[in-house]
XYZ file of C-alpha atoms in Angstrom:
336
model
C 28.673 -64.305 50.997
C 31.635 -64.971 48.636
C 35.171 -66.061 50.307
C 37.168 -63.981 47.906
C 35.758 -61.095 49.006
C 37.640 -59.436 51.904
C 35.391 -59.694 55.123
C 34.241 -55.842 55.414
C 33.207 -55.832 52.064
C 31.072 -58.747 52.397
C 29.682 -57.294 55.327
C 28.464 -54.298 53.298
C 27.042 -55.642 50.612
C 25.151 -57.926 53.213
C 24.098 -54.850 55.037
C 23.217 -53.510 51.852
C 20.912 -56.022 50.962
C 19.067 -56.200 54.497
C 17.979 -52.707 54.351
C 16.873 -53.031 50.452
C 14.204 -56.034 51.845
C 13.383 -53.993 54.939
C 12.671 -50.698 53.133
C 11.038 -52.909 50.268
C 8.734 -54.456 53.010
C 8.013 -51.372 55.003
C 6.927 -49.129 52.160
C 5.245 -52.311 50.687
C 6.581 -51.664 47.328
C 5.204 -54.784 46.404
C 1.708 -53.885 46.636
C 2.496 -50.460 44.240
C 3.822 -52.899 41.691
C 0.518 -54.007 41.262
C -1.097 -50.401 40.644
C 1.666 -48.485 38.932
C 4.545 -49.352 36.264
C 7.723 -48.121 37.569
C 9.318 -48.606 34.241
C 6.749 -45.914 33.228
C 7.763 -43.888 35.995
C 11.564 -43.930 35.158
C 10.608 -43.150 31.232
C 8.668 -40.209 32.535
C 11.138 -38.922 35.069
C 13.866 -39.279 32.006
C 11.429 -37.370 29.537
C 10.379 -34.759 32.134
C 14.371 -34.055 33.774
C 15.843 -31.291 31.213
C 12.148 -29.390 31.326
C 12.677 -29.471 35.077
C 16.222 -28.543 34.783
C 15.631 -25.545 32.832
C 13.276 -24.196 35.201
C 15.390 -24.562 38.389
C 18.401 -22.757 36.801
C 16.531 -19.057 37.469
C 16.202 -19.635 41.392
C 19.741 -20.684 41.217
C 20.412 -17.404 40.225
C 18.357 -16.844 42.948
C 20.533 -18.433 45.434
C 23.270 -16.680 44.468
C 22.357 -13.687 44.998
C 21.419 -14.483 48.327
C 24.910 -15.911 48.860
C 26.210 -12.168 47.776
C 23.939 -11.011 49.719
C 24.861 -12.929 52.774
C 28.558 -12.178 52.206
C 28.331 -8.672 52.291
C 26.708 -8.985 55.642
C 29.049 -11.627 56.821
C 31.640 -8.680 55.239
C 30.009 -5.864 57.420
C 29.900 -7.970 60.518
C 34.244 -8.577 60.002
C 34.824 -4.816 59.137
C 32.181 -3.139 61.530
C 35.128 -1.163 63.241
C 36.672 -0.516 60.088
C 33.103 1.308 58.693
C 33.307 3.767 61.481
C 36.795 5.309 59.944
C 36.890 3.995 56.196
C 34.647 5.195 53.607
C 36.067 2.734 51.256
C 35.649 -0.392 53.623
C 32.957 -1.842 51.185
C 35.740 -1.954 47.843
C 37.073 -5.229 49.106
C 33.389 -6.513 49.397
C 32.366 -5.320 45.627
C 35.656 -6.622 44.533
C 35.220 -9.513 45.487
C 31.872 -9.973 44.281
C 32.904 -8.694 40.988
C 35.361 -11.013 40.743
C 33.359 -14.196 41.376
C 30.649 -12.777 38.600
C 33.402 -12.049 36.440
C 34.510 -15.819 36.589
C 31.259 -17.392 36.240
C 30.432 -15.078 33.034
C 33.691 -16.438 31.493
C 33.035 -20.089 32.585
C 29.334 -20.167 31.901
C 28.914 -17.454 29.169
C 32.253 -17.643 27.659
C 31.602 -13.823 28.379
C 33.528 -11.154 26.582
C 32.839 -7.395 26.198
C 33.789 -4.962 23.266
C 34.023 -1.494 23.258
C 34.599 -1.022 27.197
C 36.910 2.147 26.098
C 33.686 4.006 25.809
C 33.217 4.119 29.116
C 35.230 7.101 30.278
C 37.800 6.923 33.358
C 36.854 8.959 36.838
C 38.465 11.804 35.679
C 35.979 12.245 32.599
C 33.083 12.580 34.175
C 29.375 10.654 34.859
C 27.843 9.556 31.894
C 24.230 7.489 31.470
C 24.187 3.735 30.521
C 21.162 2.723 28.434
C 20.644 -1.411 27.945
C 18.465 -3.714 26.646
C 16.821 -6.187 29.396
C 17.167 -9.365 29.184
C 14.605 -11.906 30.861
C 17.207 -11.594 33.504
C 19.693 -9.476 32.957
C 22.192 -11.473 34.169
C 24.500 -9.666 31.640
C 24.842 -6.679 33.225
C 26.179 -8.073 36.220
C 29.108 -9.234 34.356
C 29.095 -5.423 32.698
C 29.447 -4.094 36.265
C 32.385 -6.543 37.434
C 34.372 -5.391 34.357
C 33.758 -2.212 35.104
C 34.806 -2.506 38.426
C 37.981 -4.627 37.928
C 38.935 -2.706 34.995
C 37.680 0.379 34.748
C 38.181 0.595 38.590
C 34.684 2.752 38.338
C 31.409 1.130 40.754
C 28.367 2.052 38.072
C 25.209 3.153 39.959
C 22.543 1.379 38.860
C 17.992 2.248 38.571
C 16.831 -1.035 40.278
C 12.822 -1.700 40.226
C 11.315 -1.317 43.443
C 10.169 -5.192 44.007
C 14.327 -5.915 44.291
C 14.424 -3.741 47.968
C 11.412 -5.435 49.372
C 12.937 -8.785 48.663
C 13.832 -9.849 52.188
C 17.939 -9.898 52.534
C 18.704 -7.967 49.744
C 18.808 -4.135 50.855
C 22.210 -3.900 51.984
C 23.595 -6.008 48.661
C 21.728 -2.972 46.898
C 23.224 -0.530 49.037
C 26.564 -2.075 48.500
C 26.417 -2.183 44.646
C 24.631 1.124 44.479
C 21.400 0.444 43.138
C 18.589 2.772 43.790
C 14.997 3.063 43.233
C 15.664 5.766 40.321
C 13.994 9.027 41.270
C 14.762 11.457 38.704
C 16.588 14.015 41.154
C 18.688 11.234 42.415
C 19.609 10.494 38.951
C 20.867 13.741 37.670
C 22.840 14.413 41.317
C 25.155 11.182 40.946
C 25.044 12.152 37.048
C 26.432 15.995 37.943
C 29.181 14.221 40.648
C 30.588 12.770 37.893
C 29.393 8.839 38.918
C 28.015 6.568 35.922
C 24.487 5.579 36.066
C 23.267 2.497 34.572
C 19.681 1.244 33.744
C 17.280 0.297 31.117
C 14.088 2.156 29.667
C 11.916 -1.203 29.020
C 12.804 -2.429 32.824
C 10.693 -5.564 34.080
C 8.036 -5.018 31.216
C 10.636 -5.754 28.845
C 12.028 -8.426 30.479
C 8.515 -9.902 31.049
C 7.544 -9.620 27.588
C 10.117 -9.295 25.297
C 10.837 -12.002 22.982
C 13.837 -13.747 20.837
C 13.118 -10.746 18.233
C 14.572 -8.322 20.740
C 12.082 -5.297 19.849
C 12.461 -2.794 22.333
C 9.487 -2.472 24.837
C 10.266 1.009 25.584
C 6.422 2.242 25.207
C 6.537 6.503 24.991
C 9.232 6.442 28.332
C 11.519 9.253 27.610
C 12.330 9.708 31.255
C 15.992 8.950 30.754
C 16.595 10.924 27.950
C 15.567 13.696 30.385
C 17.822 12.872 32.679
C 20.935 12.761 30.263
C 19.361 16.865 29.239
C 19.320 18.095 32.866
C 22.453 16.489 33.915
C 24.589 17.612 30.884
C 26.116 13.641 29.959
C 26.173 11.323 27.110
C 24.179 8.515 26.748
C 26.319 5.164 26.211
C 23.971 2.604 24.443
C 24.761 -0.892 25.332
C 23.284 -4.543 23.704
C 24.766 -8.104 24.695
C 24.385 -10.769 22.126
C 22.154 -13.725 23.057
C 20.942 -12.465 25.977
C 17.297 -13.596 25.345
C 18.975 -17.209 24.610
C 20.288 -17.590 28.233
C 17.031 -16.883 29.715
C 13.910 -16.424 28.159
C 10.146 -16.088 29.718
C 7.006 -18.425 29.175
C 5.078 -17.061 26.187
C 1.784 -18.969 27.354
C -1.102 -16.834 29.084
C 1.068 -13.321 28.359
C -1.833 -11.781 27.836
C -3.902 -12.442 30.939
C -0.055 -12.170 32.835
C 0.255 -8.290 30.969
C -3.145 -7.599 32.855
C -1.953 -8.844 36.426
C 1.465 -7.106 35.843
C 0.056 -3.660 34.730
C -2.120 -3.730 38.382
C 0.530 -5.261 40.629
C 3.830 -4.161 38.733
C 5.470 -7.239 40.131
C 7.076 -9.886 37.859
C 4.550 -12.577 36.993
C 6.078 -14.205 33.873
C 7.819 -17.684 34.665
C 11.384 -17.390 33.430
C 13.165 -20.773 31.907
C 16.872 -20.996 31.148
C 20.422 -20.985 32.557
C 21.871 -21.590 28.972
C 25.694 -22.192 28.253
C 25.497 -19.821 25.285
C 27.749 -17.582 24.165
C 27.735 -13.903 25.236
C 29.096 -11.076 24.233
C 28.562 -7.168 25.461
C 28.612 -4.436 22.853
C 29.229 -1.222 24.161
C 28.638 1.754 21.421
C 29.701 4.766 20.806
C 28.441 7.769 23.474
C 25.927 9.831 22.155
C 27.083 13.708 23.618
C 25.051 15.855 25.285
C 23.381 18.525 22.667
C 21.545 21.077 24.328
C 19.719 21.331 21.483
C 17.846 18.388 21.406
C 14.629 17.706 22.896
C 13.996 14.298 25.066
C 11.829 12.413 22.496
C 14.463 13.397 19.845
C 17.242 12.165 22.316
C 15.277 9.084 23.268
C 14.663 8.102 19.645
C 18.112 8.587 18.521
C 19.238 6.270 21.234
C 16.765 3.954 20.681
C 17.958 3.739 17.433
C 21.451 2.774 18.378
C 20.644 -0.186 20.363
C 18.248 -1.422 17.598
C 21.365 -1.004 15.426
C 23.643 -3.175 17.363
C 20.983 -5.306 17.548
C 20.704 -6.266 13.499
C 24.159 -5.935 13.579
C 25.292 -8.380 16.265
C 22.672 -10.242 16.654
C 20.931 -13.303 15.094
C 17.320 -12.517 14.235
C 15.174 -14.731 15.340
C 17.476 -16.238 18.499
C 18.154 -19.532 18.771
C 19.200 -21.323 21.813
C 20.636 -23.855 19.781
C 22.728 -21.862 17.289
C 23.514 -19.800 20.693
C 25.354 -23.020 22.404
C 27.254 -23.516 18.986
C 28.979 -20.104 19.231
C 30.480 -21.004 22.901
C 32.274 -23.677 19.821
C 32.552 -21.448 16.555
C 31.478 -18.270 14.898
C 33.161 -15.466 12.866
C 36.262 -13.630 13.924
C 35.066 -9.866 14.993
C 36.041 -7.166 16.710
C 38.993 -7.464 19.965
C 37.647 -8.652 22.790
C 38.417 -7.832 26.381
């Protein structure tokens, strides 16, 4: 022991040192010196870390949307009286939510949106939101918080149907309006005048779309007949970088397109979590022409999104030139 020290601190280094010999001479550590270099162990666990990292950022996500989830139903437990008289008891729930999204796009993502006039006001009408997906489309989350703390307006949005069979998640579904995306449910919330959101290339664009950002929309014209029946415009919507803040393995896709065209579950390993800089580009509506047929409507809006997309866009992405816009890039248009 040294003197200077006071007398509690000397007793915890001492206790400090007792259990380093006891826990070196109960795992006998000294006997896996002999068989294996640590140092080699640290380098590897150094080298190893940020592939690791990069990996464990998607089941964050993960986690919180299970926190969301678990807050609504915290939320429903509080306000269970409330339900029985007040159709609107779940606002403070969604606001909520949509504010906590709306702060980690800005802190994370640096997220910004242009063009959010296009989507109309209550009063206007329904109207059908067409976007790109993303490996995770993490961006549209922060689309539906603006909308919601801006726009005042809850967008109703076609979910896959692996999201309700994930245990704890139906009543966050039910709570941000997602459905399963049955054509007749479509063009009914279309015709009440709600906005529908959703995106044509779904998980197998998310599986297996790439940094190029084609669209994998295939021949799926589905939506475009949707948009006919119900009378709306189609609003096409693109968020720059998107495939930089998450992107999916590119090894074994072609064995992985097999298993996902039997099970239609997703099956592609996602990476990511990237800082990088985002940025929502919402065009201009495409109006309702009875005229038009539902490939010719599909293509058109097709066609839009791949605009924005050379536009706005840096072709090939890079994650690295990504992070550097969260620092600088050129002035465009106002942001929200």
């Amino acid at each position: 022991m040294i003197k200077d020290r006071p007398a509690m601190v000397n007793y915890l280094y001492d206790l400090v040192e007792r259990i380093g010999n006891c826990t070196y001479a109960t795992l006998h550590l000294e006997y896996l010196e002999k068989y294996v270099d640590i140092q080699f162990v640290q380098w590897l666990v150094w080298l190893f870390t940020p592939i690791i990292i990069v990996f464990v950022f998607p089941f964050v996500l993960f986690i919180l949307f299970f926190l969301s989830a678990l807050f609504v139903r915290a939320y429903r437990y509080r306000y269970r009286l409330r339900e029985a008289y007040n159709r609107d008891v779940w606002d403070g729930a969604r606001n909520t939510l949509a504010t906590a999204w709306d702060a980690l796009g800005w802190l994370w993502h640096g997220y910004e949106i242009v063009g959010l006039e296009n989507i109309p006001e209550s009063k206007e009408g329904g109207a059908l939101i067409v976007f790109y997906h993303g490996a995770i489309p993490i961006d549209y989350y922060y689309i539906l918080a603006k909308a919601i703390l801006i726009k005042k307006r809850c967008i109703r949005s076609v979910g896959d149907h692996f999201l309700f069979k994930i245990p704890g998640w139906n009543l966050l579904m039910d709570v941000c309006h997602v459905f399963s995306g049955s054509f007749q449910l479509c063009v009914q919330y279309l015709k009440e005048g709600h906005l529908v959101a959703l995106a044509p290339g779904g998980v197998l664009e998310a599986q297996f779309g790439d940094e190029d950002y084609r669209l994998v929309w295939g021949k799926r014209i589905g939506f475009a007949k949707v948009a006919i029946e119900a009378q709306v415009p189609i609003i096409p919507v693109f968020t720059q970088n998107l495939r930089e803040a998450f992107r999916s393995v590119k090894t074994g896709r072609r064995w992985l397109r097999k298993i996902y065209e039997k099970t239609r579950l997703p099956v592609v390993p996602i990476y990511g979590g990237f800082p990088v800089k985002m940025r929502t580009y919402v065009g201009t509506p495409i109006p309702y022409d009875p005229n038009i047929s539902p490939e010719e409507l599909a293509k058109k809006t097709a066609e839009a999104i791949e605009k924005m997309i050379l536009t706005y866009q840096r072709l090939p992405g890079s994650i690295f030139k990504a992070l550097l816009d969260r620092v600088y890039e050129k002035p465009k248009l106002k942001n929200i």
